[in-house]
Amino acid sequence: MNSNELWQARAETHPDRAVVTLSGELGLTAVDRLRDLLTNTLRANPVIDVDLARVSFLDATILSVLVTAHQDATAASGTLNLINPTGHVRRVLTVTGVLPLLEPDDAETTPPHRA
Protein backbone atom coordinates (compact mmCIF):
# COMPACT_ATOMS: atom_id res chain seq x y z
CA MET A 1 0.00 0.00 0.00
CA ASN A 2 1.23 3.46 -0.87
CA SER A 3 1.65 5.53 2.30
CA ASN A 4 -0.59 8.22 0.77
CA GLU A 5 -3.49 5.80 0.31
CA LEU A 6 -6.13 5.55 2.98
CA TRP A 7 -7.40 2.10 2.06
CA GLN A 8 -6.31 -1.42 1.23
CA ALA A 9 -7.85 -4.31 -0.66
CA ARG A 10 -7.14 -8.02 -0.85
CA ALA A 11 -8.88 -10.60 -3.03
CA GLU A 12 -8.87 -14.33 -2.31
CA THR A 13 -10.36 -16.97 -4.56
CA HIS A 14 -12.06 -20.01 -3.05
CA PRO A 15 -13.69 -22.90 -4.93
CA ASP A 16 -17.22 -21.51 -4.54
CA ARG A 17 -16.58 -17.76 -4.27
CA ALA A 18 -14.12 -14.92 -4.12
CA VAL A 19 -13.68 -12.79 -1.02
CA VAL A 20 -12.60 -9.19 -1.39
CA THR A 21 -11.50 -7.72 1.93
CA LEU A 22 -11.43 -3.93 2.12
CA SER A 23 -10.08 -1.70 4.87
CA GLY A 24 -9.69 1.98 5.57
CA GLU A 25 -11.46 4.97 4.05
CA LEU A 26 -12.91 4.55 0.56
CA GLY A 27 -13.73 7.63 -1.45
CA LEU A 28 -13.21 9.13 -4.89
CA THR A 29 -9.52 8.24 -5.01
CA ALA A 30 -10.39 4.54 -4.59
CA VAL A 31 -12.96 4.32 -7.39
CA ASP A 32 -10.81 3.25 -10.34
CA ARG A 33 -8.70 0.74 -8.43
CA LEU A 34 -11.72 -0.77 -6.65
CA ARG A 35 -13.71 -0.99 -9.90
CA ASP A 36 -10.78 -2.76 -11.60
CA LEU A 37 -10.34 -5.14 -8.67
CA LEU A 38 -14.01 -6.11 -8.62
CA THR A 39 -14.16 -6.47 -12.43
CA ASN A 40 -11.10 -8.73 -12.48
CA THR A 41 -12.35 -10.74 -9.51
CA LEU A 42 -15.73 -11.18 -11.21
CA ARG A 43 -14.01 -12.63 -14.27
CA ALA A 44 -12.46 -15.32 -12.07
CA ASN A 45 -15.58 -16.02 -10.01
CA PRO A 46 -19.05 -14.45 -10.38
CA VAL A 47 -19.81 -14.99 -6.67
CA ILE A 48 -18.10 -12.36 -4.52
CA ASP A 49 -18.33 -11.49 -0.85
CA VAL A 50 -17.02 -8.01 -0.09
CA ASP A 51 -15.92 -7.89 3.54
CA LEU A 52 -16.38 -4.39 4.96
CA ALA A 53 -15.50 -5.14 8.61
CA ARG A 54 -12.43 -2.88 8.49
CA VAL A 55 -13.89 -0.08 6.37
CA SER A 56 -14.39 3.09 8.40
CA PHE A 57 -15.75 5.35 5.65
CA LEU A 58 -17.24 5.13 2.17
CA ASP A 59 -18.93 7.69 -0.03
CA ALA A 60 -21.46 7.76 -2.86
CA THR A 61 -18.84 7.07 -5.51
CA ILE A 62 -18.01 3.77 -3.81
CA LEU A 63 -21.70 2.91 -3.46
CA SER A 64 -21.98 3.31 -7.22
CA VAL A 65 -19.01 1.00 -7.82
CA LEU A 66 -20.52 -1.65 -5.51
CA VAL A 67 -23.98 -1.48 -7.11
CA THR A 68 -22.51 -1.66 -10.63
CA ALA A 69 -20.37 -4.67 -9.63
CA HIS A 70 -23.49 -6.32 -8.19
CA GLN A 71 -25.31 -5.76 -11.49
CA ASP A 72 -22.34 -7.18 -13.42
CA ALA A 73 -22.25 -10.24 -11.14
CA THR A 74 -26.00 -10.78 -11.58
CA ALA A 75 -25.59 -10.56 -15.37
CA ALA A 76 -22.92 -13.27 -15.08
CA SER A 77 -25.34 -15.49 -13.07
CA GLY A 78 -23.49 -14.66 -9.88
CA THR A 79 -23.87 -12.31 -6.96
CA LEU A 80 -21.98 -9.71 -5.01
CA ASN A 81 -22.72 -9.61 -1.28
CA LEU A 82 -21.61 -7.06 1.28
CA ILE A 83 -20.65 -8.71 4.54
CA ASN A 84 -19.71 -7.37 7.97
CA PRO A 85 -20.50 -3.67 7.54
CA THR A 86 -20.33 -1.79 10.84
CA GLY A 87 -20.81 1.68 12.27
CA HIS A 88 -20.90 4.58 9.81
CA VAL A 89 -20.57 2.25 6.83
CA ARG A 90 -23.60 0.19 7.88
CA ARG A 91 -25.65 3.38 8.42
CA VAL A 92 -24.74 4.75 4.98
CA LEU A 93 -25.54 1.44 3.29
CA THR A 94 -28.86 1.16 5.15
CA VAL A 95 -30.02 4.76 4.61
CA THR A 96 -29.24 4.62 0.89
CA GLY A 97 -31.00 1.27 0.45
CA VAL A 98 -27.83 -0.43 -0.78
CA LEU A 99 -27.46 -2.83 2.17
CA PRO A 100 -30.82 -4.59 1.66
CA LEU A 101 -29.95 -4.98 -2.03
CA LEU A 102 -26.43 -6.37 -1.47
CA GLU A 103 -26.69 -8.14 1.87
CA PRO A 104 -26.65 -11.95 1.70
CA ASP A 105 -30.06 -13.58 2.09
CA ASP A 106 -28.95 -15.39 5.24
CA ALA A 107 -27.53 -12.25 6.90
CA GLU A 108 -28.51 -11.66 10.47
CA THR A 109 -30.85 -8.70 10.66
CA THR A 110 -30.64 -6.17 13.45
CA PRO A 111 -33.97 -5.06 14.91
CA PRO A 112 -34.71 -1.37 14.40
CA HIS A 113 -33.66 1.01 17.17
CA ARG A 114 -36.57 2.36 19.12
CA ALA A 115 -36.28 5.69 20.92
Short mmCIF file of N, CA, C and O in Angstrom, two decimals, residues 38 60-74 80 82 93 96-99 101-102:
data_model
loop_
_atom_site.label_atom_id
_atom_site.label_comp_id
_atom_site.label_asym_id
_atom_site.label_seq_id
_atom_site.Cartn_x
_atom_site.Cartn_y
_atom_site.Cartn_z
N LEU A 38 -12.76 -5.36 -8.59
CA LEU A 38 -14.01 -6.11 -8.62
C LEU A 38 -14.28 -6.70 -10.00
O LEU A 38 -14.73 -7.85 -10.11
N ALA A 60 -20.53 8.11 -1.79
CA ALA A 60 -21.46 7.76 -2.86
C ALA A 60 -20.76 7.19 -4.08
O ALA A 60 -21.34 6.34 -4.77
N THR A 61 -19.54 7.62 -4.35
CA THR A 61 -18.84 7.07 -5.51
C THR A 61 -18.56 5.58 -5.32
O THR A 61 -18.64 4.81 -6.27
N ILE A 62 -18.26 5.19 -4.11
CA ILE A 62 -18.01 3.77 -3.81
C ILE A 62 -19.31 2.98 -3.85
O ILE A 62 -19.34 1.85 -4.33
N LEU A 63 -20.39 3.58 -3.37
CA LEU A 63 -21.70 2.91 -3.46
C LEU A 63 -22.01 2.59 -4.92
O LEU A 63 -22.48 1.49 -5.23
N SER A 64 -21.73 3.52 -5.80
CA SER A 64 -21.98 3.31 -7.22
C SER A 64 -21.14 2.16 -7.77
O SER A 64 -21.64 1.32 -8.52
N VAL A 65 -19.88 2.09 -7.37
CA VAL A 65 -19.01 1.00 -7.82
C VAL A 65 -19.56 -0.34 -7.33
O VAL A 65 -19.61 -1.32 -8.09
N LEU A 66 -20.00 -0.40 -6.08
CA LEU A 66 -20.52 -1.65 -5.51
C LEU A 66 -21.81 -2.09 -6.20
O LEU A 66 -21.99 -3.27 -6.51
N VAL A 67 -22.71 -1.15 -6.45
CA VAL A 67 -23.98 -1.48 -7.11
C VAL A 67 -23.71 -1.94 -8.55
O VAL A 67 -24.31 -2.92 -9.01
N THR A 68 -22.84 -1.26 -9.26
CA THR A 68 -22.51 -1.66 -10.63
C THR A 68 -21.88 -3.05 -10.65
O THR A 68 -22.23 -3.89 -11.50
N ALA A 69 -20.98 -3.34 -9.70
CA ALA A 69 -20.37 -4.67 -9.63
C ALA A 69 -21.42 -5.73 -9.32
O ALA A 69 -21.37 -6.84 -9.87
N HIS A 70 -22.39 -5.40 -8.48
CA HIS A 70 -23.49 -6.32 -8.19
C HIS A 70 -24.29 -6.62 -9.47
O HIS A 70 -24.62 -7.77 -9.75
N GLN A 71 -24.57 -5.58 -10.23
CA GLN A 71 -25.31 -5.76 -11.49
C GLN A 71 -24.51 -6.61 -12.47
O GLN A 71 -25.07 -7.48 -13.14
N ASP A 72 -23.21 -6.38 -12.55
CA ASP A 72 -22.34 -7.18 -13.42
C ASP A 72 -22.32 -8.64 -12.97
O ASP A 72 -22.35 -9.55 -13.80
N ALA A 73 -22.25 -8.86 -11.66
CA ALA A 73 -22.25 -10.24 -11.14
C ALA A 73 -23.57 -10.92 -11.46
O ALA A 73 -23.60 -12.09 -11.88
N THR A 74 -24.68 -10.22 -11.28
CA THR A 74 -26.00 -10.78 -11.58
C THR A 74 -26.10 -11.14 -13.06
O THR A 74 -26.62 -12.21 -13.41
N LEU A 80 -22.95 -10.43 -5.82
CA LEU A 80 -21.98 -9.71 -5.01
C LEU A 80 -22.68 -9.36 -3.71
O LEU A 80 -23.74 -8.72 -3.73
N LEU A 82 -22.37 -7.84 0.31
CA LEU A 82 -21.61 -7.06 1.28
C LEU A 82 -21.75 -7.74 2.63
O LEU A 82 -22.86 -8.00 3.08
N LEU A 93 -24.99 2.49 4.15
CA LEU A 93 -25.54 1.44 3.29
C LEU A 93 -27.03 1.23 3.55
O LEU A 93 -27.80 0.99 2.62
N THR A 96 -29.18 4.50 2.34
CA THR A 96 -29.24 4.62 0.89
C THR A 96 -29.98 3.45 0.23
O THR A 96 -30.24 3.49 -0.97
N GLY A 97 -30.31 2.42 1.00
CA GLY A 97 -31.00 1.27 0.45
C GLY A 97 -30.09 0.26 -0.22
O GLY A 97 -30.55 -0.72 -0.80
N VAL A 98 -28.78 0.48 -0.14
CA VAL A 98 -27.83 -0.43 -0.78
C VAL A 98 -27.66 -1.72 0.02
O VAL A 98 -27.57 -2.80 -0.55
N LEU A 99 -27.66 -1.63 1.35
CA LEU A 99 -27.46 -2.83 2.17
C LEU A 99 -28.52 -3.89 1.92
O LEU A 99 -28.18 -5.06 1.68
N LEU A 101 -30.16 -4.47 -0.68
CA LEU A 101 -29.95 -4.98 -2.03
C LEU A 101 -28.75 -5.94 -2.09
O LEU A 101 -28.81 -6.95 -2.78
N LEU A 102 -27.69 -5.62 -1.34
CA LEU A 102 -26.43 -6.37 -1.47
C LEU A 102 -26.08 -7.24 -0.28
O LEU A 102 -25.03 -7.86 -0.26
#
